GROMACS .gro file of C-alpha atoms in nm:
model
  280
    1MET     CA    1  26.301  18.438  29.619
    2LYS     CA    2  26.195  18.660  29.328
    3ILE     CA    3  25.978  18.532  29.045
    4ALA     CA    4  25.914  18.711  28.717
    5VAL     CA    5  25.613  18.630  28.501
    6ILE     CA    6  25.609  18.773  28.149
    7GLY     CA    7  25.258  18.816  28.008
    8THR     CA    8  24.937  18.972  28.139
    9GLY     CA    9  24.687  18.778  27.926
   10THR     CA   10  24.499  18.468  28.036
   11LEU     CA   11  24.756  18.250  28.213
   12GLY     CA   12  25.024  18.497  28.320
   13PRO     CA   13  24.827  18.654  28.608
   14SER     CA   14  24.695  18.319  28.731
   15ILE     CA   15  25.052  18.179  28.737
   16ALA     CA   16  25.163  18.488  28.929
   17GLN     CA   17  24.878  18.432  29.173
   18VAL     CA   18  24.996  18.077  29.243
   19PHE     CA   19  25.348  18.197  29.325
   20SER     CA   20  25.219  18.485  29.541
   21GLN     CA   21  25.034  18.236  29.761
   22CYS     CA   22  25.352  18.038  29.833
   23ASP     CA   23  25.522  18.121  30.165
   24SER     CA   24  25.870  18.071  30.018
   25ILE     CA   25  25.822  18.344  29.756
   26ASP     CA   26  25.910  18.701  29.854
   27GLU     CA   27  25.825  18.886  29.533
   28VAL     CA   28  25.637  18.818  29.210
   29CYS     CA   29  25.687  19.066  28.929
   30ILE     CA   30  25.432  19.065  28.646
   31CYS     CA   31  25.573  19.216  28.329
   32LYS     CA   32  25.381  19.308  28.017
   33GLY     CA   33  25.478  19.107  27.711
   34ARG     CA   34  25.334  19.384  27.494
   35THR     CA   35  25.341  19.751  27.586
   36SER     CA   36  24.997  19.782  27.423
   37SER     CA   37  24.838  19.542  27.674
   38LEU     CA   38  24.548  19.707  27.860
   39SER     CA   39  24.592  19.491  28.171
   40ASN     CA   40  24.883  19.505  28.413
   41GLY     CA   41  24.800  19.154  28.537
   42LYS     CA   42  24.762  19.248  28.903
   43ASP     CA   43  24.416  19.392  28.837
   44LYS     CA   44  24.297  19.045  28.734
   45ILE     CA   45  24.438  18.890  29.050
   46GLU     CA   46  24.265  19.155  29.264
   47LYS     CA   47  23.931  19.065  29.106
   48THR     CA   48  23.995  18.695  29.165
   49PHE     CA   49  24.075  18.759  29.532
   50GLU     CA   50  23.759  18.969  29.568
   51ARG     CA   51  23.552  18.673  29.447
   52LEU     CA   52  23.733  18.434  29.682
   53ILE     CA   53  23.677  18.667  29.978
   54SER     CA   54  23.305  18.697  29.896
   55ARG     CA   55  23.280  18.317  29.896
   56GLY     CA   56  23.463  18.282  30.226
   57LYS     CA   57  23.758  18.102  30.067
   58LEU     CA   58  24.013  18.375  30.141
   59SER     CA   59  24.048  18.629  30.422
   60ASN     CA   60  24.116  18.998  30.371
   61ASP     CA   61  24.448  18.963  30.554
   62GLN     CA   62  24.558  18.679  30.328
   63ALA     CA   63  24.463  18.872  30.015
   64GLU     CA   64  24.656  19.178  30.136
   65LEU     CA   65  24.963  18.966  30.209
   66TYR     CA   66  24.959  18.800  29.867
   67LEU     CA   67  24.895  19.126  29.682
   68SER     CA   68  25.180  19.296  29.869
   69LYS     CA   69  25.420  19.050  29.706
   70ILE     CA   70  25.302  19.131  29.353
   71LYS     CA   71  25.476  19.408  29.163
   72VAL     CA   72  25.397  19.524  28.810
   73GLY     CA   73  25.629  19.667  28.549
   74GLU     CA   74  25.775  19.650  28.204
   75ILE     CA   75  25.994  19.367  28.083
   76GLU     CA   76  26.306  19.531  28.233
   77SER     CA   77  26.160  19.466  28.580
   78SER     CA   78  26.243  19.097  28.539
   79ALA     CA   79  26.612  19.173  28.607
   80GLY     CA   80  26.740  19.005  28.922
   81SER     CA   81  26.473  18.735  28.933
   82ASP     CA   82  26.561  18.379  29.035
   83LEU     CA   83  26.304  18.216  28.808
   84LEU     CA   84  26.130  18.360  28.502
   85ILE     CA   85  25.816  18.216  28.343
   86GLU     CA   86  25.728  18.343  27.995
   87ALA     CA   87  25.353  18.327  27.931
   88VAL     CA   88  25.296  18.544  27.624
   89ALA     CA   89  25.102  18.458  27.307
   90GLU     CA   90  25.147  18.107  27.163
   91SER     CA   91  25.358  18.232  26.872
   92LEU     CA   92  25.713  18.120  26.801
   93GLU     CA   93  25.813  18.462  26.665
   94VAL     CA   94  25.667  18.646  26.965
   95LYS     CA   95  25.832  18.416  27.218
   96LYS     CA   96  26.171  18.428  27.046
   97GLU     CA   97  26.163  18.807  27.039
   98ILE     CA   98  26.071  18.823  27.408
   99PHE     CA   99  26.356  18.589  27.505
  100LYS     CA  100  26.599  18.783  27.289
  101GLN     CA  101  26.521  19.088  27.504
  102LEU     CA  102  26.526  18.891  27.829
  103ASN     CA  103  26.862  18.737  27.750
  104SER     CA  104  27.025  19.081  27.768
  105ILE     CA  105  26.815  19.204  28.063
  106CYS     CA  106  26.852  18.910  28.304
  107GLY     CA  107  27.175  18.792  28.461
  108THR     CA  108  27.299  18.436  28.441
  109GLU     CA  109  27.142  18.360  28.781
  110THR     CA  110  26.792  18.377  28.631
  111VAL     CA  111  26.646  18.044  28.521
  112PHE     CA  112  26.440  18.078  28.203
  113THR     CA  113  26.119  17.877  28.156
  114THR     CA  114  25.840  17.898  27.900
  115ASN     CA  115  25.473  17.820  27.947
  116THR     CA  116  25.433  17.713  27.585
  117SER     CA  117  25.154  17.462  27.531
  118SER     CA  118  25.288  17.312  27.208
  119LEU     CA  119  25.589  17.492  27.056
  120PRO     CA  120  25.931  17.319  27.043
  121ILE     CA  121  26.157  17.430  27.326
  122GLN     CA  122  26.465  17.405  27.104
  123LEU     CA  123  26.320  17.652  26.853
  124ILE     CA  124  26.212  17.901  27.119
  125SER     CA  125  26.560  17.891  27.277
  126GLU     CA  126  26.757  17.957  26.957
  127GLY     CA  127  27.010  18.231  27.026
  128LEU     CA  128  26.987  18.208  27.406
  129THR     CA  129  27.305  18.184  27.612
  130ARG     CA  130  27.140  17.959  27.871
  131PRO     CA  131  26.915  17.649  27.871
  132LEU     CA  132  26.537  17.686  27.846
  133VAL     CA  133  26.290  17.456  28.021
  134GLY     CA  134  25.919  17.419  27.951
  135MET     CA  135  25.702  17.486  28.256
  136HIS     CA  136  25.352  17.432  28.121
  137PHE     CA  137  25.074  17.534  28.360
  138PHE     CA  138  24.709  17.463  28.285
  139ASN     CA  139  24.419  17.707  28.298
  140PRO     CA  140  24.314  17.810  28.559
  141ALA     CA  141  24.658  17.771  28.720
  142PRO     CA  142  24.543  17.816  29.085
  143ILE     CA  143  24.304  17.520  29.048
  144MET     CA  144  24.481  17.284  28.807
  145ASN     CA  145  24.743  17.076  28.989
  146LEU     CA  146  24.953  16.963  28.693
  147VAL     CA  147  25.268  17.122  28.554
  148GLU     CA  148  25.434  16.964  28.251
  149VAL     CA  149  25.812  17.013  28.276
  150ILE     CA  150  25.943  16.986  27.920
  151THR     CA  151  26.307  16.916  27.848
  152THR     CA  152  26.538  16.820  27.563
  153GLU     CA  153  26.829  16.578  27.556
  154LYS     CA  154  27.063  16.871  27.626
  155THR     CA  155  26.883  17.001  27.935
  156PRO     CA  156  27.114  16.980  28.241
  157GLN     CA  157  26.977  16.740  28.502
  158ASP     CA  158  27.034  16.983  28.788
  159LEU     CA  159  26.815  17.235  28.605
  160VAL     CA  160  26.542  16.974  28.557
  161LYS     CA  161  26.550  16.896  28.929
  162TYR     CA  162  26.537  17.267  29.016
  163VAL     CA  163  26.224  17.331  28.807
  164MET     CA  164  26.055  17.011  28.933
  165ASP     CA  165  26.129  17.115  29.292
  166ILE     CA  166  25.987  17.465  29.232
  167ALA     CA  167  25.667  17.310  29.094
  168ARG     CA  168  25.631  17.096  29.407
  169MET     CA  169  25.711  17.394  29.631
  170ILE     CA  170  25.408  17.585  29.495
  171GLY     CA  171  25.185  17.282  29.550
  172LYS     CA  172  25.177  17.142  29.196
  173THR     CA  173  25.245  16.792  29.067
  174PRO     CA  174  25.511  16.800  28.795
  175VAL     CA  175  25.545  16.538  28.521
  176LEU     CA  176  25.866  16.516  28.320
  177VAL     CA  177  25.808  16.526  27.944
  178GLN     CA  178  26.056  16.499  27.658
  179GLU     CA  179  25.998  16.758  27.389
  180ALA     CA  180  25.738  16.637  27.137
  181PRO     CA  181  25.447  16.800  26.951
  182GLY     CA  182  25.168  16.874  27.199
  183PHE     CA  183  25.367  16.718  27.485
  184VAL     CA  184  25.130  16.483  27.679
  185VAL     CA  185  24.802  16.648  27.776
  186ASN     CA  186  24.742  16.852  27.463
  187ARG     CA  187  24.845  16.566  27.237
  188VAL     CA  188  24.546  16.374  27.374
  189LEU     CA  189  24.310  16.659  27.459
  190ILE     CA  190  24.320  16.902  27.166
  191PRO     CA  191  24.236  16.647  26.892
  192MET     CA  192  23.938  16.540  27.106
  193ILE     CA  193  23.812  16.899  27.118
  194ASN     CA  194  23.865  16.926  26.742
  195GLU     CA  195  23.661  16.608  26.687
  196ALA     CA  196  23.381  16.740  26.910
  197ILE     CA  197  23.375  17.056  26.694
  198SER     CA  198  23.343  16.832  26.387
  199ILE     CA  199  23.044  16.651  26.538
  200TYR     CA  200  22.879  16.985  26.616
  201ALA     CA  201  22.954  17.126  26.268
  202GLU     CA  202  22.796  16.819  26.105
  203GLY     CA  203  22.475  16.878  26.299
  204ILE     CA  204  22.494  16.539  26.471
  205ALA     CA  205  22.422  16.686  26.814
  206SER     CA  206  22.394  17.021  26.988
  207ALA     CA  207  22.688  17.165  27.184
  208GLU     CA  208  22.505  17.096  27.509
  209ASP     CA  209  22.430  16.734  27.419
  210ILE     CA  210  22.786  16.667  27.300
  211ASP     CA  211  22.917  16.792  27.634
  212ILE     CA  212  22.654  16.602  27.835
  213ALA     CA  213  22.738  16.285  27.643
  214MET     CA  214  23.108  16.309  27.726
  215LYS     CA  215  23.047  16.404  28.088
  216LEU     CA  216  22.807  16.118  28.153
  217GLY     CA  217  22.947  15.866  27.904
  218ALA     CA  218  23.318  15.917  27.973
  219ASN     CA  219  23.292  16.063  28.326
  220PHE     CA  220  23.460  16.388  28.219
  221PRO     CA  221  23.418  16.679  28.464
  222MET     CA  222  23.365  16.915  28.169
  223GLY     CA  223  23.253  16.856  27.810
  224PRO     CA  224  23.503  16.912  27.526
  225LEU     CA  225  23.328  17.217  27.378
  226ALA     CA  226  23.297  17.391  27.715
  227LEU     CA  227  23.661  17.304  27.775
  228GLY     CA  228  23.759  17.454  27.440
  229ASP     CA  229  23.579  17.773  27.542
  230MET     CA  230  23.769  17.779  27.871
  231ILE     CA  231  24.110  17.720  27.710
  232GLY     CA  232  24.036  17.974  27.436
  233LEU     CA  233  23.949  17.864  27.084
  234ASP     CA  234  24.239  18.070  26.949
  235VAL     CA  235  24.474  17.866  27.169
  236VAL     CA  236  24.313  17.540  27.051
  237LEU     CA  237  24.367  17.648  26.689
  238ALA     CA  238  24.727  17.752  26.757
  239ILE     CA  239  24.809  17.415  26.917
  240LEU     CA  240  24.650  17.219  26.634
  241THR     CA  241  24.842  17.428  26.379
  242VAL     CA  242  25.173  17.356  26.551
  243MET     CA  243  25.100  16.985  26.585
  244LEU     CA  244  24.997  16.958  26.219
  245LYS     CA  245  25.314  17.140  26.108
  246GLU     CA  246  25.542  16.932  26.329
  247THR     CA  247  25.392  16.591  26.245
  248GLY     CA  248  25.228  16.631  25.902
  249ASP     CA  249  24.949  16.412  26.044
  250ASN     CA  250  24.598  16.512  25.925
  251ARG     CA  251  24.459  16.402  26.260
  252TYR     CA  252  24.554  16.752  26.370
  253LEU     CA  253  24.390  16.937  26.080
  254PRO     CA  254  24.180  17.216  26.240
  255GLN     CA  255  23.808  17.204  26.168
  256PRO     CA  256  23.685  17.485  25.935
  257LEU     CA  257  23.428  17.590  26.197
  258LEU     CA  258  23.706  17.640  26.451
  259LYS     CA  259  23.896  17.864  26.209
  260ARG     CA  260  23.582  18.066  26.136
  261MET     CA  261  23.500  18.117  26.502
  262VAL     CA  262  23.854  18.241  26.571
  263ARG     CA  263  23.830  18.484  26.278
  264GLU     CA  264  23.501  18.612  26.420
  265LYS     CA  265  23.665  18.655  26.764
  266LYS     CA  266  23.431  18.401  26.919
  267LEU     CA  267  23.709  18.264  27.135
  268GLY     CA  268  23.513  18.138  27.436
  269ARG     CA  269  23.507  18.275  27.789
  270LYS     CA  270  23.765  18.547  27.728
  271THR     CA  271  23.551  18.720  27.463
  272GLY     CA  272  23.212  18.629  27.609
  273GLU     CA  273  23.110  18.394  27.329
  274GLY     CA  274  23.229  18.064  27.187
  275PHE     CA  275  23.016  17.751  27.172
  276TYR     CA  276  22.834  17.908  27.467
  277VAL     CA  277  22.757  18.267  27.568
  278TYR     CA  278  22.913  18.403  27.887
  279ASN     CA  279  22.877  18.710  28.106
  280LYS     CA  280  23.217  18.877  28.088
   0.00000   0.00000   0.00000
């Protein structure tokens, strides 16, 4: 079985890693969503495997086997794949343009899915000659067990079953979600992060104390500000913007501090600084 993953940013390589570690998958092709991307995706997976080997969580033989399945290439390399997962920037225009290209590159045997975290499936799929299903992984994909499978009323049931079965095959737990702003997890989670940013901006508590309070007071494994840093504050802003546009509900109005931090490229772990400072 051949899998194609489009996107070499944050989630694309980690999704490709998950598929490479599945015995039923023969090949995983990582394709750049943008030709200007500096990463080919496989380099990030190699670094991840090096860390796992150093910690005794992966053997050299296993790493070599998984890496041998992973190919890199341009978007044309997705031709002939059984399943395609688009994981490019959370932008409707970008995703639509990518799928416009893919629609002419891939044969009808290729199932199209999108890893969008908030955008409407119906809008992304405009102009496609085949159905599109949401297959929303969570960061980091090798660790997070959930996959939201997002459908519309027009999604064929056999296609829904196929994507759900694929998610189970790679060791994930799928939940079926009807298309709606933010789906399930982000509809609950992102406004909470936004509210934590508001508390911090008002000087009510430090970032550390806000996170400690939620970890100890609500039994969260990670505080909301640290979580925002891990997700990427640009992604948090993008999701809030979509939810606000789709619902018109001011609950989803992004905090000014969040907007400023994104403008200043303080996006969290991926840039080395967000609400905390990280060693890149």
